[in-house]
CSV table of C-alpha atoms in Angstrom, one decimal:
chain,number,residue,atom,x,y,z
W,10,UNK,CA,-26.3,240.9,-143.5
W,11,UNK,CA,-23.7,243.3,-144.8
W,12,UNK,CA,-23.1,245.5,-141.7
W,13,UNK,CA,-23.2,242.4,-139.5
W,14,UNK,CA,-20.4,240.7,-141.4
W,15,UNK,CA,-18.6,244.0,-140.5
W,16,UNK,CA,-18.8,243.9,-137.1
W,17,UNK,CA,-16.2,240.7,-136.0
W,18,UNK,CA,-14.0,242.6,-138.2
W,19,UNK,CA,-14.1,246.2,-136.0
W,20,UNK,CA,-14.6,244.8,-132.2
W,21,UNK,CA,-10.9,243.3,-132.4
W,22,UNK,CA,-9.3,246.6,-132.5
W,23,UNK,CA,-11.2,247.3,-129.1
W,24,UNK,CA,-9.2,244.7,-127.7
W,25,UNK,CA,-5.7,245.9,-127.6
W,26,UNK,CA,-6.3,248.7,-124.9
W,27,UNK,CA,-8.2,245.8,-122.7
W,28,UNK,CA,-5.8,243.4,-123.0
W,29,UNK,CA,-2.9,246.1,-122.0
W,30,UNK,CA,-4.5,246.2,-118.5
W,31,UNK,CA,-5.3,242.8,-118.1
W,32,UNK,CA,-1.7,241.9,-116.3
W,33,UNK,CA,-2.6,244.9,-114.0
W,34,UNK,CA,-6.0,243.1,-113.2
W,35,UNK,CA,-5.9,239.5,-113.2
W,36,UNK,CA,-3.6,237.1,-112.3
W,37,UNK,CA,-0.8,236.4,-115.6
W,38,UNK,CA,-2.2,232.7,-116.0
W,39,UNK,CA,-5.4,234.1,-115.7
W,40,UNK,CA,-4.6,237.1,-118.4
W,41,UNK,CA,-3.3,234.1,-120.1
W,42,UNK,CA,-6.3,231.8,-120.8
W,43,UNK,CA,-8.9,235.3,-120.9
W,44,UNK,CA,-6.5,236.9,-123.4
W,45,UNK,CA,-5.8,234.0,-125.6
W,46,UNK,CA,-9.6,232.4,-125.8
W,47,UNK,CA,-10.4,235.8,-126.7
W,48,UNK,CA,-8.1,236.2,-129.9
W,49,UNK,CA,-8.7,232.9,-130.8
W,50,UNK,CA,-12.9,233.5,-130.9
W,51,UNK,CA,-11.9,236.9,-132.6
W,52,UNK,CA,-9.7,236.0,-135.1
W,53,UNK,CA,-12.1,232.9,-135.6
W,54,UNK,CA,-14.8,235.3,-136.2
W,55,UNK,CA,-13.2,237.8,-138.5
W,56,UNK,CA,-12.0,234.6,-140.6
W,57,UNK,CA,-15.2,233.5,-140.8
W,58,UNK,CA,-16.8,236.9,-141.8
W,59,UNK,CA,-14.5,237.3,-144.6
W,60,UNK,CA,-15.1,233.9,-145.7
W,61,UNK,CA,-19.1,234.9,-146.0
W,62,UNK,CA,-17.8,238.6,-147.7
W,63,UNK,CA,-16.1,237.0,-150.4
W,64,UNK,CA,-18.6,234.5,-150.8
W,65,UNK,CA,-21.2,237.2,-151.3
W,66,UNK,CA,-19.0,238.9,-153.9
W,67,UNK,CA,-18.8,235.7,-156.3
W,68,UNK,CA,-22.6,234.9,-155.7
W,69,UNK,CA,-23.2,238.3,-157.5
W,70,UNK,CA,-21.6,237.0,-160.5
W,71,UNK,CA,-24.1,235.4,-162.6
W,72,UNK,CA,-21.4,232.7,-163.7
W,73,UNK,CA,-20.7,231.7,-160.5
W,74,UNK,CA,-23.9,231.8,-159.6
W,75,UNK,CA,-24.8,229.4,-161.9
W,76,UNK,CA,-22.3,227.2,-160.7
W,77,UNK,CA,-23.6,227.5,-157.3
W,78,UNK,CA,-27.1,225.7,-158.6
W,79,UNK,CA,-28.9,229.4,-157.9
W,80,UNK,CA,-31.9,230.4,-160.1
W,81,UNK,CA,-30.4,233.9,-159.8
W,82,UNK,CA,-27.6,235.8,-158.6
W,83,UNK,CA,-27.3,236.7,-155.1
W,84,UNK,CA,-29.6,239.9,-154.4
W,85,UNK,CA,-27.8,242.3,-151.8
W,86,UNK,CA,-29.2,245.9,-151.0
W,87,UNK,CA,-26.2,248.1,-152.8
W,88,UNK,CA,-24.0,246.4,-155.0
W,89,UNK,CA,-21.8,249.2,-154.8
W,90,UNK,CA,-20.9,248.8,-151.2
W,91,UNK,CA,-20.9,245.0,-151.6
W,92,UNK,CA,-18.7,244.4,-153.9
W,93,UNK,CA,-15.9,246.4,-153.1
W,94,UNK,CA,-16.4,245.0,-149.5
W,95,UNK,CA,-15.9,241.9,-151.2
W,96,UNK,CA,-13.1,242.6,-153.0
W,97,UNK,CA,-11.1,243.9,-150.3
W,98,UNK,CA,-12.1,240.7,-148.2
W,99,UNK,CA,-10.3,238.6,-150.8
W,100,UNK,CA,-7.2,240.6,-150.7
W,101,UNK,CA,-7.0,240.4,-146.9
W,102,UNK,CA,-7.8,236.8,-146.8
W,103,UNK,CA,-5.2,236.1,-149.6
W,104,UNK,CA,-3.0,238.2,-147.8
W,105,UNK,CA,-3.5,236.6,-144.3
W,106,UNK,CA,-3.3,233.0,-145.7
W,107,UNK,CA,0.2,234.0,-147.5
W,108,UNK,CA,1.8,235.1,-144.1
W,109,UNK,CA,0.8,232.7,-142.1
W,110,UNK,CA,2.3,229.4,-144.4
W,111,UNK,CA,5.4,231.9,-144.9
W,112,UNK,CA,5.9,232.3,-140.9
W,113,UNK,CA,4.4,228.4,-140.3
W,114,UNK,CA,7.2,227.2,-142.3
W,115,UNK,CA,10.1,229.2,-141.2
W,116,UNK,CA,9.1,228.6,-137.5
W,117,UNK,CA,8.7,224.6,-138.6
W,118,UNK,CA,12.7,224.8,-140.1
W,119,UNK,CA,13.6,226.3,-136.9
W,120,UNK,CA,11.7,224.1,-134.7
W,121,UNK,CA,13.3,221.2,-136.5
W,122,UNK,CA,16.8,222.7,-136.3
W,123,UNK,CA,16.6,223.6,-132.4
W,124,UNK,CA,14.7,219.8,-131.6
W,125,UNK,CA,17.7,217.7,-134.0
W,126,UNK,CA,20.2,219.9,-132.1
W,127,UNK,CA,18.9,219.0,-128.5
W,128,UNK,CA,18.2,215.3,-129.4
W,129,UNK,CA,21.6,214.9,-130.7
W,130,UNK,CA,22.8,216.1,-127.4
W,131,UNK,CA,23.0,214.4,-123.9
W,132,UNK,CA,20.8,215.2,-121.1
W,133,UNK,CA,20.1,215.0,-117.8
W,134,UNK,CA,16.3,214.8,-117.5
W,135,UNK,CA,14.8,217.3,-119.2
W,136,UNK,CA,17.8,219.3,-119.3
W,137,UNK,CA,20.1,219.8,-122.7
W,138,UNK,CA,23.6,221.7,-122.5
W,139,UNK,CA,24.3,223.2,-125.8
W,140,UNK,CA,28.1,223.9,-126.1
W,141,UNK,CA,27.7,227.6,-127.2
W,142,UNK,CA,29.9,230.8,-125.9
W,143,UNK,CA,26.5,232.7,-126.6
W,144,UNK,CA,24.1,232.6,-123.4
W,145,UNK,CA,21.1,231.3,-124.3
W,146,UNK,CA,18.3,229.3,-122.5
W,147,UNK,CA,14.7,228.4,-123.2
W,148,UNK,CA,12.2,225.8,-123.2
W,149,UNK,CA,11.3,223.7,-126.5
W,150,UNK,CA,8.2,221.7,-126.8
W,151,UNK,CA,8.3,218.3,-127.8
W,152,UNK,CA,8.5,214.5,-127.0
W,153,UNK,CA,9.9,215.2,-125.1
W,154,UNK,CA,9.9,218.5,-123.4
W,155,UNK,CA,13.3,220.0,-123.0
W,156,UNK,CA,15.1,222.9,-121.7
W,157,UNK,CA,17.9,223.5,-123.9
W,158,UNK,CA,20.5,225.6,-122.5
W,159,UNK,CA,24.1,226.6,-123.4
W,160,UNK,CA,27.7,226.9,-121.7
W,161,UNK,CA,27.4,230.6,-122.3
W,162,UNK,CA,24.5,231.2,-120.0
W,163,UNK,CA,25.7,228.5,-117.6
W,164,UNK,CA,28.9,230.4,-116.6
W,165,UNK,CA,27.0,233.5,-116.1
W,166,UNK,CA,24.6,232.6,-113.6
W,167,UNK,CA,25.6,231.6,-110.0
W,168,UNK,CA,24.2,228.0,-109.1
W,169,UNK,CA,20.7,229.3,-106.8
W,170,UNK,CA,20.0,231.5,-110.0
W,171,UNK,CA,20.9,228.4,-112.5
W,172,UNK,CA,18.1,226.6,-110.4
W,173,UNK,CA,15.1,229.9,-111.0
W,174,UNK,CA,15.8,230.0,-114.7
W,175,UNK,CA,15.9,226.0,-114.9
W,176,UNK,CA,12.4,226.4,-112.7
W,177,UNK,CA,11.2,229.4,-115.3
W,178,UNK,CA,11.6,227.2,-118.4
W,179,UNK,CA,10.4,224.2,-116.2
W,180,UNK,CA,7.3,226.1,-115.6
W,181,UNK,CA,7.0,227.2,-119.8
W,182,UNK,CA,6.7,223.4,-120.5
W,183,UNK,CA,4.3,222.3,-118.1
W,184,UNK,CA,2.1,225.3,-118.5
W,185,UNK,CA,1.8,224.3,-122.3
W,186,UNK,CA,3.1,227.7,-123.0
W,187,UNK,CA,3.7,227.4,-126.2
W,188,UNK,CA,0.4,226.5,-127.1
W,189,UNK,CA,-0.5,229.9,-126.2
W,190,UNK,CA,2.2,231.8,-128.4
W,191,UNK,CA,1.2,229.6,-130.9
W,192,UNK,CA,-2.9,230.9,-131.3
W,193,UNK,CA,-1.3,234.1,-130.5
W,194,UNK,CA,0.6,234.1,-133.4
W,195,UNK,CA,-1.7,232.8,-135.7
W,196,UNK,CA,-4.7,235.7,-134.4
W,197,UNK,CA,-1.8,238.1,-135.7
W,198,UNK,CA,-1.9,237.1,-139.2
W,199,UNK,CA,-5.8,237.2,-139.6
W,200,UNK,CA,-6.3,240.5,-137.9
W,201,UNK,CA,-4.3,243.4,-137.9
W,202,UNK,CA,-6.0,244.5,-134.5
W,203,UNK,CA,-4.7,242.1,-132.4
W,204,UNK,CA,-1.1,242.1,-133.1
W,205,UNK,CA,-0.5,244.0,-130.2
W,206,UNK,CA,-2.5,241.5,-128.2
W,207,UNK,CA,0.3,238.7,-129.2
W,208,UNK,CA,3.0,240.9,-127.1
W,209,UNK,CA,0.7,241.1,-124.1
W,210,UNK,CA,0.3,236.8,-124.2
W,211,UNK,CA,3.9,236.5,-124.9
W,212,UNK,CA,4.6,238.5,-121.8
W,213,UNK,CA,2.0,237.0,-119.8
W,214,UNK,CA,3.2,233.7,-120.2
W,215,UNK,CA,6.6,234.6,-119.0
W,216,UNK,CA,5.0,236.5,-115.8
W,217,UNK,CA,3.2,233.2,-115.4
W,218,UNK,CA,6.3,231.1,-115.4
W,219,UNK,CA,8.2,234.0,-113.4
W,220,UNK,CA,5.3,233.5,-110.9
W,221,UNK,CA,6.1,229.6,-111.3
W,222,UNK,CA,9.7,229.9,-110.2
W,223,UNK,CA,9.4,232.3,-107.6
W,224,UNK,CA,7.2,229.5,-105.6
W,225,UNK,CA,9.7,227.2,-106.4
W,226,UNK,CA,12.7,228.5,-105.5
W,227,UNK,CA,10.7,230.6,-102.5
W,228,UNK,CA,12.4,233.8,-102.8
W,229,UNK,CA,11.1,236.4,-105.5
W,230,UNK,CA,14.5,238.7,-105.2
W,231,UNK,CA,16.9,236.2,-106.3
W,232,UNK,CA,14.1,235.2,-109.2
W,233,UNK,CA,14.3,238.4,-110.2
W,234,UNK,CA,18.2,238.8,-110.0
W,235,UNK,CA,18.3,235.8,-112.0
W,236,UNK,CA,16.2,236.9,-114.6
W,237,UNK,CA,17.9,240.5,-114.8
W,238,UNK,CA,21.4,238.6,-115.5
W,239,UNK,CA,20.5,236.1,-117.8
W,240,UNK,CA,18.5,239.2,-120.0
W,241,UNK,CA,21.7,241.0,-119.6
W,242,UNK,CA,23.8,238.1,-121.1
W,243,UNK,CA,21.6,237.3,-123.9
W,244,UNK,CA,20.5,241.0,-124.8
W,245,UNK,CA,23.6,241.1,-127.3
W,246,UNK,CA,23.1,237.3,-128.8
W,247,UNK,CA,20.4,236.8,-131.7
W,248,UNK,CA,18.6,232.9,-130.8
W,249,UNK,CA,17.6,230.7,-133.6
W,250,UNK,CA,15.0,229.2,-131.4
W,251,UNK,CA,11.3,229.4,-132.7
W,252,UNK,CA,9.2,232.2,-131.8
W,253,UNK,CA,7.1,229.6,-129.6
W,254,UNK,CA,9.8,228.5,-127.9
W,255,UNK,CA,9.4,230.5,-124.5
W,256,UNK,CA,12.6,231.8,-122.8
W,257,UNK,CA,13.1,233.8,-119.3
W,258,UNK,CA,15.2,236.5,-121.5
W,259,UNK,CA,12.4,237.7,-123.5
W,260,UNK,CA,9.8,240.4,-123.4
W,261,UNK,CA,10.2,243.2,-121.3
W,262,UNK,CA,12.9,242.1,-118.5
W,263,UNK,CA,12.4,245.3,-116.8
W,264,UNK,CA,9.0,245.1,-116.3
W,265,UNK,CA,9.1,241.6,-114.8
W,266,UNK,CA,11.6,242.3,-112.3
W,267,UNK,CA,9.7,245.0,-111.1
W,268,UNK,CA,6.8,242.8,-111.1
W,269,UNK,CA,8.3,240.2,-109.2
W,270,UNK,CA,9.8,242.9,-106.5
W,271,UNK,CA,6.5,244.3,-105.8
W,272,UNK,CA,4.4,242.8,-103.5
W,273,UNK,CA,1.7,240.5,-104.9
W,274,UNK,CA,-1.4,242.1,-106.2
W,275,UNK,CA,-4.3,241.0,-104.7
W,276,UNK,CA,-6.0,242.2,-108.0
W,277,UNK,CA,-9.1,244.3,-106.8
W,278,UNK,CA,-12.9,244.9,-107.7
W,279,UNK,CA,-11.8,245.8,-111.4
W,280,UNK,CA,-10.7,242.1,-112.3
W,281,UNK,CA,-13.8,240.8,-113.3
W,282,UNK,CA,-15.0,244.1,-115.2
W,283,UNK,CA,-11.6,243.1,-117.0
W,284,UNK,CA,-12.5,239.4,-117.9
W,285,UNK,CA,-16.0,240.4,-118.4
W,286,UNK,CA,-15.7,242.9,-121.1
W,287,UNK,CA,-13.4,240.6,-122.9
W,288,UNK,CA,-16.0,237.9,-122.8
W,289,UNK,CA,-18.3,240.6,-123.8
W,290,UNK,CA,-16.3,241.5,-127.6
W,291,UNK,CA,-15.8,237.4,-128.3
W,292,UNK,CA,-19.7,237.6,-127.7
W,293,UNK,CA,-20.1,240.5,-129.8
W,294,UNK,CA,-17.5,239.2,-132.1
W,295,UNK,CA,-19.2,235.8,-132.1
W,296,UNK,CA,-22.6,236.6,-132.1
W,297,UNK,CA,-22.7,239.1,-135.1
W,298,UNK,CA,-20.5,236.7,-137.2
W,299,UNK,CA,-23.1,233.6,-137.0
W,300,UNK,CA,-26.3,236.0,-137.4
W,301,UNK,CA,-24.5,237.4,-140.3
W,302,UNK,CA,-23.8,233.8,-141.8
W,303,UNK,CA,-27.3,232.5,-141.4
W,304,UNK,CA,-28.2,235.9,-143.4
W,305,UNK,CA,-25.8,234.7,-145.6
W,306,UNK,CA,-27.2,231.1,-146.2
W,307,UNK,CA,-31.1,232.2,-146.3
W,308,UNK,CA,-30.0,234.3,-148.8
W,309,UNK,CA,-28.5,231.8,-151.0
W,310,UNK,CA,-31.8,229.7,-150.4
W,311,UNK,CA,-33.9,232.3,-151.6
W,312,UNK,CA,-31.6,232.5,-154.6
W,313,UNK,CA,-31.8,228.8,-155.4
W,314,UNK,CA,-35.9,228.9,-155.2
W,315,UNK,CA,-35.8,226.9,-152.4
W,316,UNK,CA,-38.1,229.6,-150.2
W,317,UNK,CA,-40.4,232.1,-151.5
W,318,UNK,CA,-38.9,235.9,-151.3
């Protein structure tokens, strides 16, 4: 039961070297979806294995175990392995729970902030002009959606690129974008494997909505002119905006343009290895976790007398 538990907790520091090449394979709202299902079943998974570690640790304590209705405390093979393994799954889960209502909260005050801001503003459709020297644009979720963007970054755009980053942030909102940064985020806090994973989603949503306004505006130079001026104004202004809130100036710039100046991969025989091995660690990740939990709960039945050893 033990060394299953342990697996959901290795397989997502496979991921990170995956999930680097998955831009490079698939399309970005394809590396989207694969990437983000996959951290979500992952960090589900090493949640849940922690849970059944900690768990374990308390059912060896014949208090507890009492309390838990069981004839007996919980018989493991080593106690010496278990419950230092259970120990240390308390800490991280203590640990992991403490970041994320410290980051929930400070992205909720800035959400809150940024959405009384725009609503006390008028717009035009679904767009917001912020009276601000400092360029800034991006797209903030909502009822409803808006793309809030300020003098600053109005004057330094020409009118055809105004129209790509008005289609980029366009594009954010009706992808549901920020859905996406959000799991990302959250798969951060409860495994320290797939931070690196959040950067990859953050940037393929913005390839995505790069993608996006490219078809719009039918020409992928001046998209990626656009987006290389409106980095280059914001690059010396801090935002206040939420980390969900997508924006055309974020992630690596660089990398996009070139992206967008290439011509478009027709992503080759190596895709589906890609999306296949990812499905293959949530499987792994997912399988391991629930065979390790019904060990878990036979285990407590045995203790309670409910089925002969």
């Amino acid at each position: 039961m033990t060394a299953l538990l342990l697996i959901p907790l290795l397989v997502p520091f496979a991921v990170p070297a995956a999930a680097r090449r998955c831009l490079d394979r698939l399309t970005p709202v394809a590396a989207l979806w694969a990437l983000t299902l996959t951290v979500l079943v992952l960090a589900g998974c090493s949640v849940a294995a922690l849970g059944a570690l900690v768990l374990t640790g308390l059912l060896k304590l014949p208090f507890l175990a009492g309390l838990g209705d069981l004839v007996q405390p919980l018989r493991t093979p080593s106690d010496l392995v278990v419950l230092p393994l259970a120990a240390a799954a308390t800490g991280l889960l203590t640990l992991g729970a403490g970041t994320v209502v410290r980051s929930a909260l400070r992205q909720l005050r800035a959400f809150r902030a940024a959405r009384t801001e725009a609503d006390g503003r008028p717009a035009a459709g679904d767009l917001c002009v912020i009276e601000s020297p400092h360029p800034d644009a991006y797209a903030l979720p909502g009822r409803p959606h808006r793309i809030v963007v300020t003098t600053g970054m109005l004057r330094s755009l020409g009118a055809d690129e105004r129209e790509v980053l008005f289609a980029h942030e366009r594009a954010h909102n009706a992808g549901g974008h920020h859905r996406f940064l959000v799991v990302a985020e959250l798969a951060a806090h409860c495994h320290p494997g797939l931070r690196p994973v959040r950067a990859v989603i953050a940037l393929a949503a913005e390839r995505a909505a790069d993608e996006a306004a490219a078809a719009v505006v039918g020409d992928r130079r001046l998209t990626a002119r656009a987006l290389a001026r409106a980095a280059l104004a914001s690059s010396s202004v801090r935002s206040d905006r939420p980390d969900f809130a997508p924006a055309a100036t974020t992630g690596p710039v660089p990398q996009r343009v070139a992206a967008l100046l290439a011509a478009p991969s027709g992503h080759g025989r190596a895709a589906p290895w890609i999306a296949l091995l990812l499905a293959a660690c949530a499987t792994a990740s997912a399988g391991t976790a629930a065979t390790g939990i019904l060990a878990f709960h036979h285990e407590v039945e045995v203790a309670q007398g409910e089925e002969p050893r």
